[in-house]
CSV table of N, CA and C in Angstrom, one decimal:
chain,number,residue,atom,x,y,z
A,1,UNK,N,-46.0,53.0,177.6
A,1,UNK,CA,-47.0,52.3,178.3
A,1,UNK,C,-48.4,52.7,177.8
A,2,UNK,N,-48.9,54.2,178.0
A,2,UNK,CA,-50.1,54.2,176.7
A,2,UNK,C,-50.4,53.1,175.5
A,3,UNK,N,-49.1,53.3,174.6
A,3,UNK,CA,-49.5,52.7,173.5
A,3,UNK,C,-49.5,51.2,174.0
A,4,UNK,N,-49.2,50.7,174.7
A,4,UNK,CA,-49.3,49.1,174.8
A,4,UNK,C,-50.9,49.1,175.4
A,5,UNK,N,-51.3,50.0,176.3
A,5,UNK,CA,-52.8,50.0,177.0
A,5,UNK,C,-53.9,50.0,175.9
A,6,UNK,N,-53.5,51.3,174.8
A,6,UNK,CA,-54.6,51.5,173.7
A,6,UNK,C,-54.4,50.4,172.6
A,7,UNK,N,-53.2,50.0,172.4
A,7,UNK,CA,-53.7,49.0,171.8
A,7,UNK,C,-54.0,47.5,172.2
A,8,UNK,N,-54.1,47.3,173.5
A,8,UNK,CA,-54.5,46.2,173.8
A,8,UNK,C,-56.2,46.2,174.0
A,9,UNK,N,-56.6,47.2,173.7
A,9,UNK,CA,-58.1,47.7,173.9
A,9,UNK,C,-58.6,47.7,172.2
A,10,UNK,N,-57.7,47.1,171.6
A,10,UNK,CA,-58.2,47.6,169.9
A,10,UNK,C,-58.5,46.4,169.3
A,11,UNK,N,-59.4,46.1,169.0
A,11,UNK,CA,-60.1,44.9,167.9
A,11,UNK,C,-59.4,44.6,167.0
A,12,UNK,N,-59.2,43.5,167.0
A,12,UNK,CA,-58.8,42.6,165.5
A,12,UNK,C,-59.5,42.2,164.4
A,13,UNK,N,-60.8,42.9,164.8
A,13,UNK,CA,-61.1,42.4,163.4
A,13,UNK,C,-61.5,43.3,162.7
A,14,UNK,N,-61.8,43.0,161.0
A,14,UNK,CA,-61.4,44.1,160.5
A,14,UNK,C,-63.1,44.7,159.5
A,15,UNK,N,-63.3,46.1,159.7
A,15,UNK,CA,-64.4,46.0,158.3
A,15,UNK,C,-64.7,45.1,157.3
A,16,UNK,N,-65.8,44.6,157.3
A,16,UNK,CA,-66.0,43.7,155.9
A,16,UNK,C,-65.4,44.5,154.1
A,17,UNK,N,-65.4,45.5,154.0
A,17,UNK,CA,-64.6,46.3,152.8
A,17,UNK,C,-63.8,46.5,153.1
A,18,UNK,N,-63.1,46.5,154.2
A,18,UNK,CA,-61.6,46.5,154.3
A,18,UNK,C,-60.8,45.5,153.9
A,19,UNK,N,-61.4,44.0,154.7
A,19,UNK,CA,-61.2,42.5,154.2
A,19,UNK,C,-61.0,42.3,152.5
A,20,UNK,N,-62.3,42.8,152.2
A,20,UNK,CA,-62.8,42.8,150.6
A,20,UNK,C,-61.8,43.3,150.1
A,21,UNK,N,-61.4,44.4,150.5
A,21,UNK,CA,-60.6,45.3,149.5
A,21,UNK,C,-59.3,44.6,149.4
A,22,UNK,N,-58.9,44.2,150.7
A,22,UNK,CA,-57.4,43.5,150.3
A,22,UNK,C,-57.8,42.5,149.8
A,23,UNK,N,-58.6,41.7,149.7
A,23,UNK,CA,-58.5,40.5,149.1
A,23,UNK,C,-58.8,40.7,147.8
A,24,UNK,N,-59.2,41.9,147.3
A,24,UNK,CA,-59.7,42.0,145.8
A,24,UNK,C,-58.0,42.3,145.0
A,25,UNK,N,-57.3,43.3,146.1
A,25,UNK,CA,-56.1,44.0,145.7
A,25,UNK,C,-55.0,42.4,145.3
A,26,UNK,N,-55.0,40.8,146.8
A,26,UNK,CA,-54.4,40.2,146.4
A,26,UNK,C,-54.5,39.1,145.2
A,27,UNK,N,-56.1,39.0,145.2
A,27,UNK,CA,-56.0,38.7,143.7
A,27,UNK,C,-56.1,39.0,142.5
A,28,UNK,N,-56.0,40.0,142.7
A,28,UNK,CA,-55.7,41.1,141.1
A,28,UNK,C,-54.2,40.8,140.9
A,29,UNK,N,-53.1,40.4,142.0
A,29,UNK,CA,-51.7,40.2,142.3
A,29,UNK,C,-51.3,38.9,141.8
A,30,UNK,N,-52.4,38.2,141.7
A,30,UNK,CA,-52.2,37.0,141.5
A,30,UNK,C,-52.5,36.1,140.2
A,31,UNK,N,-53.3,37.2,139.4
A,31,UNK,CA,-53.4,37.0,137.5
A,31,UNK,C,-52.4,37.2,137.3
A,32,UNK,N,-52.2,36.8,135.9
A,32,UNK,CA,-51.7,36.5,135.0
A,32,UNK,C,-51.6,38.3,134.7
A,33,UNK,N,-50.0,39.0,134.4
A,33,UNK,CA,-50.8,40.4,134.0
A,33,UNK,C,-51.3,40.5,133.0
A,34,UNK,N,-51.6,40.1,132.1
A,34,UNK,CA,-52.3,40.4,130.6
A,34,UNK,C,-53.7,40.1,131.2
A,35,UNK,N,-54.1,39.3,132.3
A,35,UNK,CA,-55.6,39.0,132.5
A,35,UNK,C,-55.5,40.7,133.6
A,36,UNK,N,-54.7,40.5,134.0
A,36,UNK,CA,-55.1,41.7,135.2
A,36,UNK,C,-55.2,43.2,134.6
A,37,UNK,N,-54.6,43.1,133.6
A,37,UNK,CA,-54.4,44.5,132.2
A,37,UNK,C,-55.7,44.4,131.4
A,38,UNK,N,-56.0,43.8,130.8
A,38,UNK,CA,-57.8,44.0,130.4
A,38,UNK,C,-58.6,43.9,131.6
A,39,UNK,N,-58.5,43.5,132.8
A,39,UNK,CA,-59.8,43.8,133.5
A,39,UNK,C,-60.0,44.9,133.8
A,40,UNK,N,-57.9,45.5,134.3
A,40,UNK,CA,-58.2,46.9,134.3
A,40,UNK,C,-58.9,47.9,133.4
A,41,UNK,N,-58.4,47.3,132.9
A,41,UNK,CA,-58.8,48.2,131.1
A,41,UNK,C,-60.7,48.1,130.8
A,42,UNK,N,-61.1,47.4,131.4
A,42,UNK,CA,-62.7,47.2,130.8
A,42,UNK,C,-63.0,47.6,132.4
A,43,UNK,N,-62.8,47.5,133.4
A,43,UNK,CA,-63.2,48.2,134.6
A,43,UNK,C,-63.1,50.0,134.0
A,44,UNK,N,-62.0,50.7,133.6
A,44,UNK,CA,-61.9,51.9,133.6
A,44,UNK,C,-63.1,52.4,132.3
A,45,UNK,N,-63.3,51.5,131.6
A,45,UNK,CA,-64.5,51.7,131.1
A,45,UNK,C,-64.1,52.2,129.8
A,46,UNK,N,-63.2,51.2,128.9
A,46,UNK,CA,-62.9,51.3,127.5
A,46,UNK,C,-64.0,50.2,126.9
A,47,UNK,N,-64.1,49.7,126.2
A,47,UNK,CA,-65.1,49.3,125.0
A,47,UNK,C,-64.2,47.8,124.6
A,48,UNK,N,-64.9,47.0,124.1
A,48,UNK,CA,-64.4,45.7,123.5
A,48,UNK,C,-63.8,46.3,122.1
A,49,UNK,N,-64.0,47.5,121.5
A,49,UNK,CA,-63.5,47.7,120.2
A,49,UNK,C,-62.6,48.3,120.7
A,50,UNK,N,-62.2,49.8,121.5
A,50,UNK,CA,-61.0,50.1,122.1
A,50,UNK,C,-60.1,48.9,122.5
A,51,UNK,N,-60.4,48.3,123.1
A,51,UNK,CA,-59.7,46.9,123.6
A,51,UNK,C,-58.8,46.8,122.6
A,52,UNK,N,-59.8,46.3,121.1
A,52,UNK,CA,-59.6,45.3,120.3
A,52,UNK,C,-58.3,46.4,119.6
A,53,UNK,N,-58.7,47.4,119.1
A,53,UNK,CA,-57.3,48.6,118.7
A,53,UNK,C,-56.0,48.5,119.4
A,54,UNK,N,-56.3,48.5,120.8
A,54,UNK,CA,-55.3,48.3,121.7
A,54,UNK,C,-54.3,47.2,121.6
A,55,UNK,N,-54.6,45.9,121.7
A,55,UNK,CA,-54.1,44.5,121.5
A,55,UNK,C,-54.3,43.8,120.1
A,56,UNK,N,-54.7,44.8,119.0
A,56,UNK,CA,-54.6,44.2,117.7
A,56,UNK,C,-55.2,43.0,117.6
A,57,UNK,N,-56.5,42.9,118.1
A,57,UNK,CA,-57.4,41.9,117.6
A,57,UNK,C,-58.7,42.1,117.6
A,58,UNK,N,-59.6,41.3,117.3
A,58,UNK,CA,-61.6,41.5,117.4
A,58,UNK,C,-61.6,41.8,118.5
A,59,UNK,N,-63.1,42.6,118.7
A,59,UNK,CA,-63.6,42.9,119.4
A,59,UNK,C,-64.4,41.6,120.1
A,60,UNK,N,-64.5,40.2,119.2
A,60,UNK,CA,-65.1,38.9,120.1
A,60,UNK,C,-64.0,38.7,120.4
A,61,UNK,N,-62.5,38.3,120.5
A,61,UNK,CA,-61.5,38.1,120.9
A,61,UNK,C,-61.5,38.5,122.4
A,62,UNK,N,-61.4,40.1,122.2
A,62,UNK,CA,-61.4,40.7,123.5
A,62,UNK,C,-62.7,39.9,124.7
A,63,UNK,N,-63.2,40.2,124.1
A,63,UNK,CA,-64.7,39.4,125.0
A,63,UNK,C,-64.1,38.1,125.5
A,64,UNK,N,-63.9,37.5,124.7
A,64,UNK,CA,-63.4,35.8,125.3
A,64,UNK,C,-62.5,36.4,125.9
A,65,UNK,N,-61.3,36.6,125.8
A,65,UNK,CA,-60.3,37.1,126.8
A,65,UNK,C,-60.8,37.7,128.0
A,66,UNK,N,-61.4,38.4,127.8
A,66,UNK,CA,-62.1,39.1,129.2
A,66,UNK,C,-63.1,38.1,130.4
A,67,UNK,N,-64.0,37.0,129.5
A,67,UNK,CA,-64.4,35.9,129.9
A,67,UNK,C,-64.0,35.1,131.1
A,68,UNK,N,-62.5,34.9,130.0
A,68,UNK,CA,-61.4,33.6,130.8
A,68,UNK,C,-60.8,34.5,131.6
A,69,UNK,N,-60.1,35.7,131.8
A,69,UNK,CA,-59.7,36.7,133.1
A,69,UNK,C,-60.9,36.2,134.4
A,70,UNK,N,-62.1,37.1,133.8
A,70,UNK,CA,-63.2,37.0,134.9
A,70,UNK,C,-63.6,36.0,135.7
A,71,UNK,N,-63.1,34.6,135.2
A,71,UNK,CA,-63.6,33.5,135.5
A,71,UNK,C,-62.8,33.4,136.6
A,72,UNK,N,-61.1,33.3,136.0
A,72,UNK,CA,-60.1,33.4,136.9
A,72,UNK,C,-60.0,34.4,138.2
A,73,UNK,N,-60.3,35.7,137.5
A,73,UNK,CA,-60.5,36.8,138.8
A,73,UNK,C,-61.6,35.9,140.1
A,74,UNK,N,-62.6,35.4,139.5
A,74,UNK,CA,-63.7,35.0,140.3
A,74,UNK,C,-63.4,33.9,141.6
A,75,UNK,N,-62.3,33.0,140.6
A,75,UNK,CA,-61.9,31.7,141.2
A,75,UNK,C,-61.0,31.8,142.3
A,76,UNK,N,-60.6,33.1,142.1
A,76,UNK,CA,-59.4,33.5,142.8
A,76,UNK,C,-60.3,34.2,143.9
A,77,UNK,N,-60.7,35.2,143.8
A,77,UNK,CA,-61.7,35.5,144.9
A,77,UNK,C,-62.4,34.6,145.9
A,78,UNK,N,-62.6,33.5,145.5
A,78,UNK,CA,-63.5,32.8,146.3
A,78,UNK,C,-62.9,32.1,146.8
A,79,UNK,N,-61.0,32.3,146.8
A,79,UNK,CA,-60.2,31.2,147.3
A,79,UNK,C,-59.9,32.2,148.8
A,80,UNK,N,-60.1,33.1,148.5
A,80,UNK,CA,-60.8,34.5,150.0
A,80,UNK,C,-61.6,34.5,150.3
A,81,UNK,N,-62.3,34.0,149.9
A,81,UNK,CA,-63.7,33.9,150.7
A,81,UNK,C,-64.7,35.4,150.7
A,82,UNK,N,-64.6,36.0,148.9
A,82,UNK,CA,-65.1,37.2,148.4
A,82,UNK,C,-65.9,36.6,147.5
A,83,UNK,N,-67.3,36.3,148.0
A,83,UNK,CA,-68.4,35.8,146.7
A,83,UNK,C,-68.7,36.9,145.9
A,84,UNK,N,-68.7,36.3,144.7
A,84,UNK,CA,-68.6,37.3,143.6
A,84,UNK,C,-70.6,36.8,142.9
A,85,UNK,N,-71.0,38.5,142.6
A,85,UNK,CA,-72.1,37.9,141.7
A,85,UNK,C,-71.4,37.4,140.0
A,86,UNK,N,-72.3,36.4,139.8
A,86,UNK,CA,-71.9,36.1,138.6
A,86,UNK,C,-72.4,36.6,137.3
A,87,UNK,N,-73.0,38.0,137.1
A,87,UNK,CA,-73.6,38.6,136.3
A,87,UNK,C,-72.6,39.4,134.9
């Protein structure tokens, strides 16, 4: 009986970074993994030439790759309703 009282007293709704966070976590779920594996990878803060060692190609390569990820990461975010700056 408590627990039915306390949680009938509990809000539904949720922190805006809490929202964010899952929505960032579901569309990171929802790339492609090779797009979701270099964002990680340039989020943890390797280098377009590390990149480029890593997957055996240029370091402009990597950059366009990273490009078309971010575009999609972004697209996908906003389909949550997580506006992204576009910087």
């Amino acid at each position: 009986m408590e627990y039915e009282e306390a949680r009938q007293g509990q809000s539904l709704e949720m922190e805006p970074q809490t929202v964010e966070s899952i929505s960032v976590e579901q569309a990171l779920s929802r790339l492609h993994p090779g797009e979701r594996e270099i964002l990680l990878f340039k989020h943890a803060g390797l280098t377009s030439e590390e990149l480029g060692r890593i997957y055996e190609i240029s370091p402009s390569a990597v950059r366009s790759r990273l490009s078309v990820a971010r575009a999609h990461f972004q697209r996908i975010l906003k389909e949550y309703g997580v506006m992204c700056n576009d910087a």
